[in-house]
Structures are given as structure tokens and as C-alpha cells.
Amino acid sequence: MVKKQTTILNPRNISDILDSDTSSLGVRSADIEAIILSHAHFDHVGDPSTFPPSTNLVVGPGIRDSHWPGYPINPAAINLDSDIQGRHVREITFDKTEMGAVTIGSFDALDYFGDGSFYLLNCPGHSVGHICALARVTVSPDSFVFMGGDSCHHPGVLRPTKYLPCPSQSCHSRLSDRSCESKSESVFTLSPVLTSDYDTALKTVDNIKELDASDDVFVILAHDSTLRGNVDFYPSTINDWKAKGYDMNTRWLFCKELENAQESSK
């Protein structure tokens, strides 16, 4: 079924992209201390085997036992055993006694480097061991980028909320039975099909909504197509997202996308 219905475009591995980069970043695959997986679905794993054994693999709670051994050792596995062969796999437990354990908003989290620059957040529900990341990209004033993985697949699941009401007329869409006239109910609800634990996934989304309302946090969802062409991509950086107004410029773009879809369906 996957072969018949799905096309995967992956012309180069991430390691190849790093090693062939001619920008001033100068980051190579051998420099990568760890690959952090938001979860173990195929479209988020890539090919860790192309990185040297010195690169660790960091995963969320329960991932190690639920996804490995991989194929071909386990013929029914959805991941390759080569993903972990010859490298250290670190599973984050988010235990309160774990070194670096903190709380961010409503999330259990881990201060990864111990200096407040990068956090891993426990964001279960979409799949076993799903985690997100929060990177501090500026200080004085502080600003952050929240990497939401597959916590939800469309920004309309996050917005609007009572914390972040939608501006007048910008969110109107006849595709939804809620047209944002209330200005505080999300356009979409999370689909149970996209979760392994629906109630937990709903709680995770509610927690993300709190962060999304902060003027200092830029929330990025892995499948938010409205970001393409509207924010800088690698090898550029988005440390200056706030100065460039990326959050304000992209926050409600999904509403226009929905309106266009409605018009094209007529």
C-alpha cells in the first residue's frame, strides 16, 4: 500500500548535505554529537547509518524497545537495524531525578547541555516516545524556536485559542464549522487517526498552545507547509526570526490556504 500510494523524495542524505555545504557554517557530519529523533516514523528518521559511530542517537521514552531490533533482524520492524548498529542510543526518560530535569510551561523537559540553550520536551501522544525541542536563539531579550515534530500536523489545530485569538477576518474559512467569529477556538481538532494515544495527544496540543501564545516563542510544526518560502531554510539560520517578524508573518497563513482550497473546490 505504501509503495502504491506514497512517493518519497529524498535525493540526498542529511550527512551528504552537511558535508557538501559551501556556506560559512562549516558543520560536517563528523561534527554532529547526536541525532535527536522526535519519534521513529520513517519520515522523521532519515538514515542515521550515514553518520559516523561517534554520533549518538537520542530518542524519547520507550523508543528503544518498541522499534529495535529493526529490519532485517525483525522482519516486521518499521525501522532499520542499521539505524542503531555501532552507536550509542540514549533514551530520555524525563524522570524527575534525571540530571538536567526541568519543567517548561506544562511540559516535563531536559536541559540537554545544562546551560539553558537547548531543551528536550516530553510531548507524547502522536506515537511512542514523541519528543519536541526548544532552542534558545537569542538572549537579552530571550527568544526561542519550538520544534513541534508531529505533535499535530496543521497549525489550525493550534490556533486560534483563548491565549492567541485570531485577528478580525484573517481566519475565516467555510471549511470549518467554526469560522473564528469566536476568535478563541482552534479551526481544527486533532484527528485520532494520527495518534497512538488520543487523550494524551490532546493534552500535548493544549500544552503547546500555551507556548504558541508567547511572543518569544516561534512554533514550527514539521508538516506546516505554509512555512515554505516564508522563512529561511538551511544553510541559513532563523536565530533572528523575531526581528524579521516570521511569527507574525506566518501565524495565520494557513487560513489563506484554507480559503484557497475552498475556492478551488467550487
GROMACS .gro file of C-alpha atoms in nm:
model
  266
    1MET     CA    1   0.000   0.000   0.000
    2VAL     CA    2   0.277   0.242   0.093
    3LYS     CA    3   0.460   0.174  -0.233
    4LYS     CA    4   0.144   0.225  -0.437
    5GLN     CA    5   0.023   0.543  -0.270
    6THR     CA    6   0.330   0.722  -0.137
    7THR     CA    7   0.613   0.898  -0.317
    8ILE     CA    8   0.920   0.981  -0.108
    9LEU     CA    9   1.160   1.239  -0.247
   10ASN     CA   10   1.494   1.209  -0.074
   11PRO     CA   11   1.768   1.297  -0.323
   12ARG     CA   12   2.040   1.328  -0.058
   13ASN     CA   13   2.105   1.215   0.297
   14ILE     CA   14   2.143   1.477   0.569
   15SER     CA   15   2.506   1.376   0.614
   16ASP     CA   16   2.569   1.443   0.244
   17ILE     CA   17   2.403   1.783   0.269
   18LEU     CA   18   2.624   1.877   0.563
   19ASP     CA   19   2.944   1.750   0.403
   20SER     CA   20   2.881   1.928   0.072
   21ASP     CA   21   2.772   2.260   0.223
   22THR     CA   22   2.978   2.553   0.096
   23SER     CA   23   2.832   2.816   0.328
   24SER     CA   24   3.017   2.970   0.618
   25LEU     CA   25   2.857   2.737   0.874
   26GLY     CA   26   3.130   2.478   0.838
   27VAL     CA   27   2.934   2.197   1.009
   28ARG     CA   28   3.018   1.848   0.886
   29SER     CA   29   2.864   1.510   0.965
   30ALA     CA   30   3.165   1.418   1.177
   31ASP     CA   31   3.093   1.721   1.397
   32ILE     CA   32   2.744   1.604   1.495
   33GLU     CA   33   2.741   1.490   1.858
   34ALA     CA   34   2.392   1.342   1.840
   35ILE     CA   35   2.095   1.285   1.614
   36ILE     CA   36   1.775   1.359   1.805
   37LEU     CA   37   1.464   1.182   1.678
   38SER     CA   38   1.130   1.344   1.756
   39HIS     CA   39   0.989   0.994   1.700
   40ALA     CA   40   1.063   0.684   1.497
   41HIS     CA   41   0.833   0.725   1.196
   42PHE     CA   42   1.013   0.682   0.864
   43ASP     CA   43   0.968   1.043   0.751
   44HIS     CA   44   1.149   1.171   1.061
   45VAL     CA   45   1.435   0.923   1.097
   46GLY     CA   46   1.637   0.963   0.779
   47ASP     CA   47   1.941   0.735   0.761
   48PRO     CA   48   2.149   0.757   1.080
   49SER     CA   49   2.384   0.490   0.943
   50THR     CA   50   2.543   0.753   0.716
   51PHE     CA   51   2.681   0.933   1.023
   52PRO     CA   52   2.998   0.813   1.196
   53PRO     CA   53   2.975   0.585   1.503
   54SER     CA   54   3.074   0.883   1.720
   55THR     CA   55   2.730   1.032   1.659
   56ASN     CA   56   2.486   0.924   1.930
   57LEU     CA   57   2.117   0.862   1.873
   58VAL     CA   58   1.885   1.036   2.120
   59VAL     CA   59   1.525   0.913   2.149
   60GLY     CA   60   1.222   0.956   2.371
   61PRO     CA   61   1.077   0.720   2.634
   62GLY     CA   62   1.008   0.366   2.515
   63ILE     CA   63   1.151   0.407   2.165
   64ARG     CA   64   1.445   0.171   2.209
   65ASP     CA   65   1.239  -0.134   2.297
   66SER     CA   66   0.939  -0.060   2.074
   67HIS     CA   67   1.131  -0.002   1.749
   68TRP     CA   68   1.454  -0.201   1.772
   69PRO     CA   69   1.585  -0.454   1.684
   70GLY     CA   70   1.493  -0.335   1.341
   71TYR     CA   71   1.472  -0.485   0.996
   72PRO     CA   72   1.605  -0.737   0.888
   73ILE     CA   73   1.660  -0.884   1.236
   74ASN     CA   74   1.292  -0.821   1.298
   75PRO     CA   75   1.121  -0.865   0.958
   76ALA     CA   76   0.811  -0.680   1.083
   77ALA     CA   77   1.002  -0.374   1.208
   78ILE     CA   78   0.932  -0.031   1.060
   79ASN     CA   79   1.289   0.086   1.125
   80LEU     CA   80   1.623  -0.045   1.005
   81ASP     CA   81   1.856  -0.212   1.250
   82SER     CA   82   2.141  -0.024   1.082
   83ASP     CA   83   1.999   0.293   1.243
   84ILE     CA   84   2.148   0.192   1.576
   85GLN     CA   85   2.425  -0.053   1.492
   86GLY     CA   86   2.762   0.055   1.627
   87ARG     CA   87   2.637   0.369   1.802
   88HIS     CA   88   2.522   0.470   2.148
   89VAL     CA   89   2.146   0.511   2.186
   90ARG     CA   90   2.042   0.744   2.466
   91GLU     CA   91   1.679   0.720   2.572
   92ILE     CA   92   1.550   1.026   2.757
   93THR     CA   93   1.318   0.920   3.040
   94PHE     CA   94   1.213   1.264   3.171
   95ASP     CA   95   1.242   1.120   3.519
   96LYS     CA   96   1.245   1.399   3.776
   97THR     CA   97   1.570   1.259   3.917
   98GLU     CA   98   1.747   1.267   3.579
   99MET     CA   99   2.030   1.519   3.563
  100GLY     CA  100   1.905   1.830   3.385
  101ALA     CA  101   1.537   1.757   3.452
  102VAL     CA  102   1.331   2.078   3.445
  103THR     CA  103   0.975   2.191   3.380
  104ILE     CA  104   0.895   2.425   3.091
  105GLY     CA  105   0.540   2.551   3.084
  106SER     CA  106   0.332   2.236   3.136
  107PHE     CA  107   0.600   2.005   2.996
  108ASP     CA  108   0.848   1.775   3.164
  109ALA     CA  109   1.177   1.865   3.000
  110LEU     CA  110   1.551   1.807   2.994
  111ASP     CA  111   1.814   2.080   2.978
  112TYR     CA  112   2.024   1.893   2.721
  113PHE     CA  113   2.353   2.083   2.750
  114GLY     CA  114   2.296   2.202   3.107
  115ASP     CA  115   2.329   2.568   3.012
  116GLY     CA  116   1.972   2.664   2.921
  117SER     CA  117   2.040   2.678   2.548
  118PHE     CA  118   1.852   2.369   2.434
  119TYR     CA  119   1.574   2.164   2.588
  120LEU     CA  120   1.401   1.838   2.502
  121LEU     CA  121   1.033   1.825   2.597
  122ASN     CA  122   0.818   1.521   2.665
  123CYS     CA  123   0.533   1.552   2.413
  124PRO     CA  124   0.363   1.211   2.394
  125GLY     CA  125   0.050   1.110   2.209
  126HIS     CA  126   0.130   1.108   1.839
  127SER     CA  127   0.346   0.799   1.878
  128VAL     CA  128   0.553   0.616   2.135
  129GLY     CA  129   0.825   0.838   2.277
  130HIS     CA  130   0.739   1.152   2.081
  131ILE     CA  131   0.950   1.446   2.194
  132CYS     CA  132   0.989   1.809   2.092
  133ALA     CA  133   1.273   2.059   2.127
  134LEU     CA  134   1.305   2.418   2.241
  135ALA     CA  135   1.614   2.614   2.135
  136ARG     CA  136   1.712   2.948   2.285
  137VAL     CA  137   1.827   3.150   1.984
  138THR     CA  138   1.884   3.494   2.140
  139VAL     CA  139   1.948   3.631   2.488
  140SER     CA  140   1.871   3.972   2.638
  141PRO     CA  141   1.598   3.954   2.528
  142ASP     CA  142   1.539   3.581   2.516
  143SER     CA  143   1.372   3.423   2.215
  144PHE     CA  144   1.313   3.058   2.131
  145VAL     CA  145   1.226   2.822   1.848
  146PHE     CA  146   0.994   2.536   1.941
  147MET     CA  147   1.032   2.233   1.714
  148GLY     CA  148   0.699   2.055   1.739
  149GLY     CA  149   0.762   1.746   1.528
  150ASP     CA  150   0.432   1.567   1.468
  151SER     CA  151   0.256   1.681   1.785
  152CYS     CA  152   0.000   1.797   1.533
  153HIS     CA  153   0.016   1.820   1.156
  154HIS     CA  154  -0.158   2.151   1.085
  155PRO     CA  155  -0.133   2.493   1.254
  156GLY     CA  156  -0.513   2.512   1.251
  157VAL     CA  157  -0.509   2.255   1.532
  158LEU     CA  158  -0.317   2.506   1.746
  159ARG     CA  159  -0.488   2.830   1.652
  160PRO     CA  160  -0.675   3.037   1.747
  161THR     CA  161  -0.702   2.997   2.125
  162LYS     CA  162  -0.806   3.199   2.424
  163TYR     CA  163  -0.437   3.282   2.460
  164LEU     CA  164  -0.395   3.374   2.093
  165PRO     CA  165  -0.725   3.493   1.945
  166CYS     CA  166  -0.731   3.531   1.571
  167PRO     CA  167  -0.734   3.882   1.426
  168SER     CA  168  -1.052   4.001   1.261
  169GLN     CA  169  -1.134   3.831   0.929
  170SER     CA  170  -0.794   3.665   0.891
  171CYS     CA  171  -0.911   3.318   0.986
  172HIS     CA  172  -1.248   3.297   0.817
  173SER     CA  173  -1.289   2.965   0.643
  174ARG     CA  174  -1.607   2.792   0.539
  175LEU     CA  175  -1.418   2.464   0.553
  176SER     CA  176  -1.470   2.471   0.928
  177ASP     CA  177  -1.787   2.484   1.131
  178ARG     CA  178  -1.602   2.735   1.348
  179SER     CA  179  -1.516   3.042   1.142
  180CYS     CA  180  -1.318   3.223   1.411
  181GLU     CA  181  -1.604   3.455   1.489
  182SER     CA  182  -1.549   3.338   1.847
  183LYS     CA  183  -1.179   3.411   1.787
  184SER     CA  184  -1.073   3.160   2.052
  185GLU     CA  185  -1.146   2.808   1.922
  186SER     CA  186  -0.898   2.623   1.705
  187VAL     CA  187  -1.009   2.577   1.345
  188PHE     CA  188  -0.944   2.203   1.356
  189THR     CA  189  -0.942   1.934   1.622
  190LEU     CA  190  -0.671   1.671   1.635
  191SER     CA  191  -0.750   1.361   1.431
  192PRO     CA  192  -0.742   1.036   1.633
  193VAL     CA  193  -0.603   0.859   1.326
  194LEU     CA  194  -0.276   1.047   1.370
  195THR     CA  195  -0.221   0.941   1.731
  196SER     CA  196  -0.129   0.636   1.933
  197ASP     CA  197  -0.289   0.780   2.248
  198TYR     CA  198  -0.557   1.033   2.162
  199ASP     CA  199  -0.625   1.179   2.508
  200THR     CA  200  -0.255   1.222   2.573
  201ALA     CA  201  -0.205   1.380   2.231
  202LEU     CA  202  -0.484   1.631   2.304
  203LYS     CA  203  -0.311   1.725   2.629
  204THR     CA  204   0.018   1.775   2.446
  205VAL     CA  205  -0.153   2.004   2.193
  206ASP     CA  206  -0.310   2.206   2.476
  207ASN     CA  207   0.033   2.249   2.634
  208ILE     CA  208   0.184   2.363   2.304
  209LYS     CA  209  -0.093   2.622   2.268
  210GLU     CA  210   0.037   2.791   2.582
  211LEU     CA  211   0.387   2.824   2.433
  212ASP     CA  212   0.245   2.928   2.096
  213ALA     CA  213   0.083   3.230   2.259
  214SER     CA  214   0.419   3.366   2.376
  215ASP     CA  215   0.569   3.648   2.172
  216ASP     CA  216   0.910   3.499   2.248
  217VAL     CA  217   0.845   3.151   2.105
  218PHE     CA  218   0.828   3.064   1.734
  219VAL     CA  219   0.643   2.734   1.697
  220ILE     CA  220   0.737   2.520   1.397
  221LEU     CA  221   0.546   2.205   1.306
  222ALA     CA  222   0.724   1.955   1.085
  223HIS     CA  223   0.439   1.938   0.832
  224ASP     CA  224   0.340   2.307   0.825
  225SER     CA  225   0.354   2.372   0.452
  226THR     CA  226   0.289   2.746   0.493
  227LEU     CA  227   0.645   2.799   0.620
  228ARG     CA  228   0.799   2.702   0.287
  229GLY     CA  229   0.909   3.017   0.107
  230ASN     CA  230   0.827   3.234   0.407
  231VAL     CA  231   1.115   3.155   0.643
  232ASP     CA  232   1.483   3.089   0.580
  233PHE     CA  233   1.592   2.727   0.541
  234TYR     CA  234   1.932   2.559   0.582
  235PRO     CA  235   2.206   2.669   0.547
  236SER     CA  236   2.054   2.999   0.656
  237THR     CA  237   1.959   3.040   1.022
  238ILE     CA  238   1.644   3.171   1.186
  239ASN     CA  239   1.802   3.299   1.505
  240ASP     CA  240   1.670   3.641   1.410
  241TRP     CA  241   1.313   3.520   1.347
  242LYS     CA  242   1.171   3.776   1.586
  243ALA     CA  243   1.346   4.072   1.425
  244LYS     CA  244   1.228   3.950   1.084
  245GLY     CA  245   0.873   3.903   1.207
  246TYR     CA  246   0.849   3.541   1.098
  247ASP     CA  247   0.595   3.460   1.368
  248MET     CA  248   0.361   3.746   1.281
  249ASN     CA  249   0.402   3.693   0.907
  250THR     CA  250   0.331   3.319   0.910
  251ARG     CA  251   0.100   3.263   1.206
  252TRP     CA  252  -0.226   3.292   1.013
  253LEU     CA  253  -0.113   3.191   0.663
  254PHE     CA  254  -0.295   2.861   0.700
  255CYS     CA  255  -0.626   3.048   0.691
  256LYS     CA  256  -0.549   3.182   0.345
  257GLU     CA  257  -0.451   2.831   0.240
  258LEU     CA  258  -0.791   2.704   0.353
  259GLU     CA  259  -0.974   2.981   0.172
  260ASN     CA  260  -0.784   2.900  -0.149
  261ALA     CA  261  -0.876   2.533  -0.111
  262GLN     CA  262  -1.240   2.628  -0.068
  263GLU     CA  263  -1.235   2.842  -0.381
  264SER     CA  264  -1.065   2.574  -0.590
  265SER     CA  265  -1.325   2.317  -0.487
  266LYS     CA  266  -1.615   2.519  -0.628
   0.00000   0.00000   0.00000
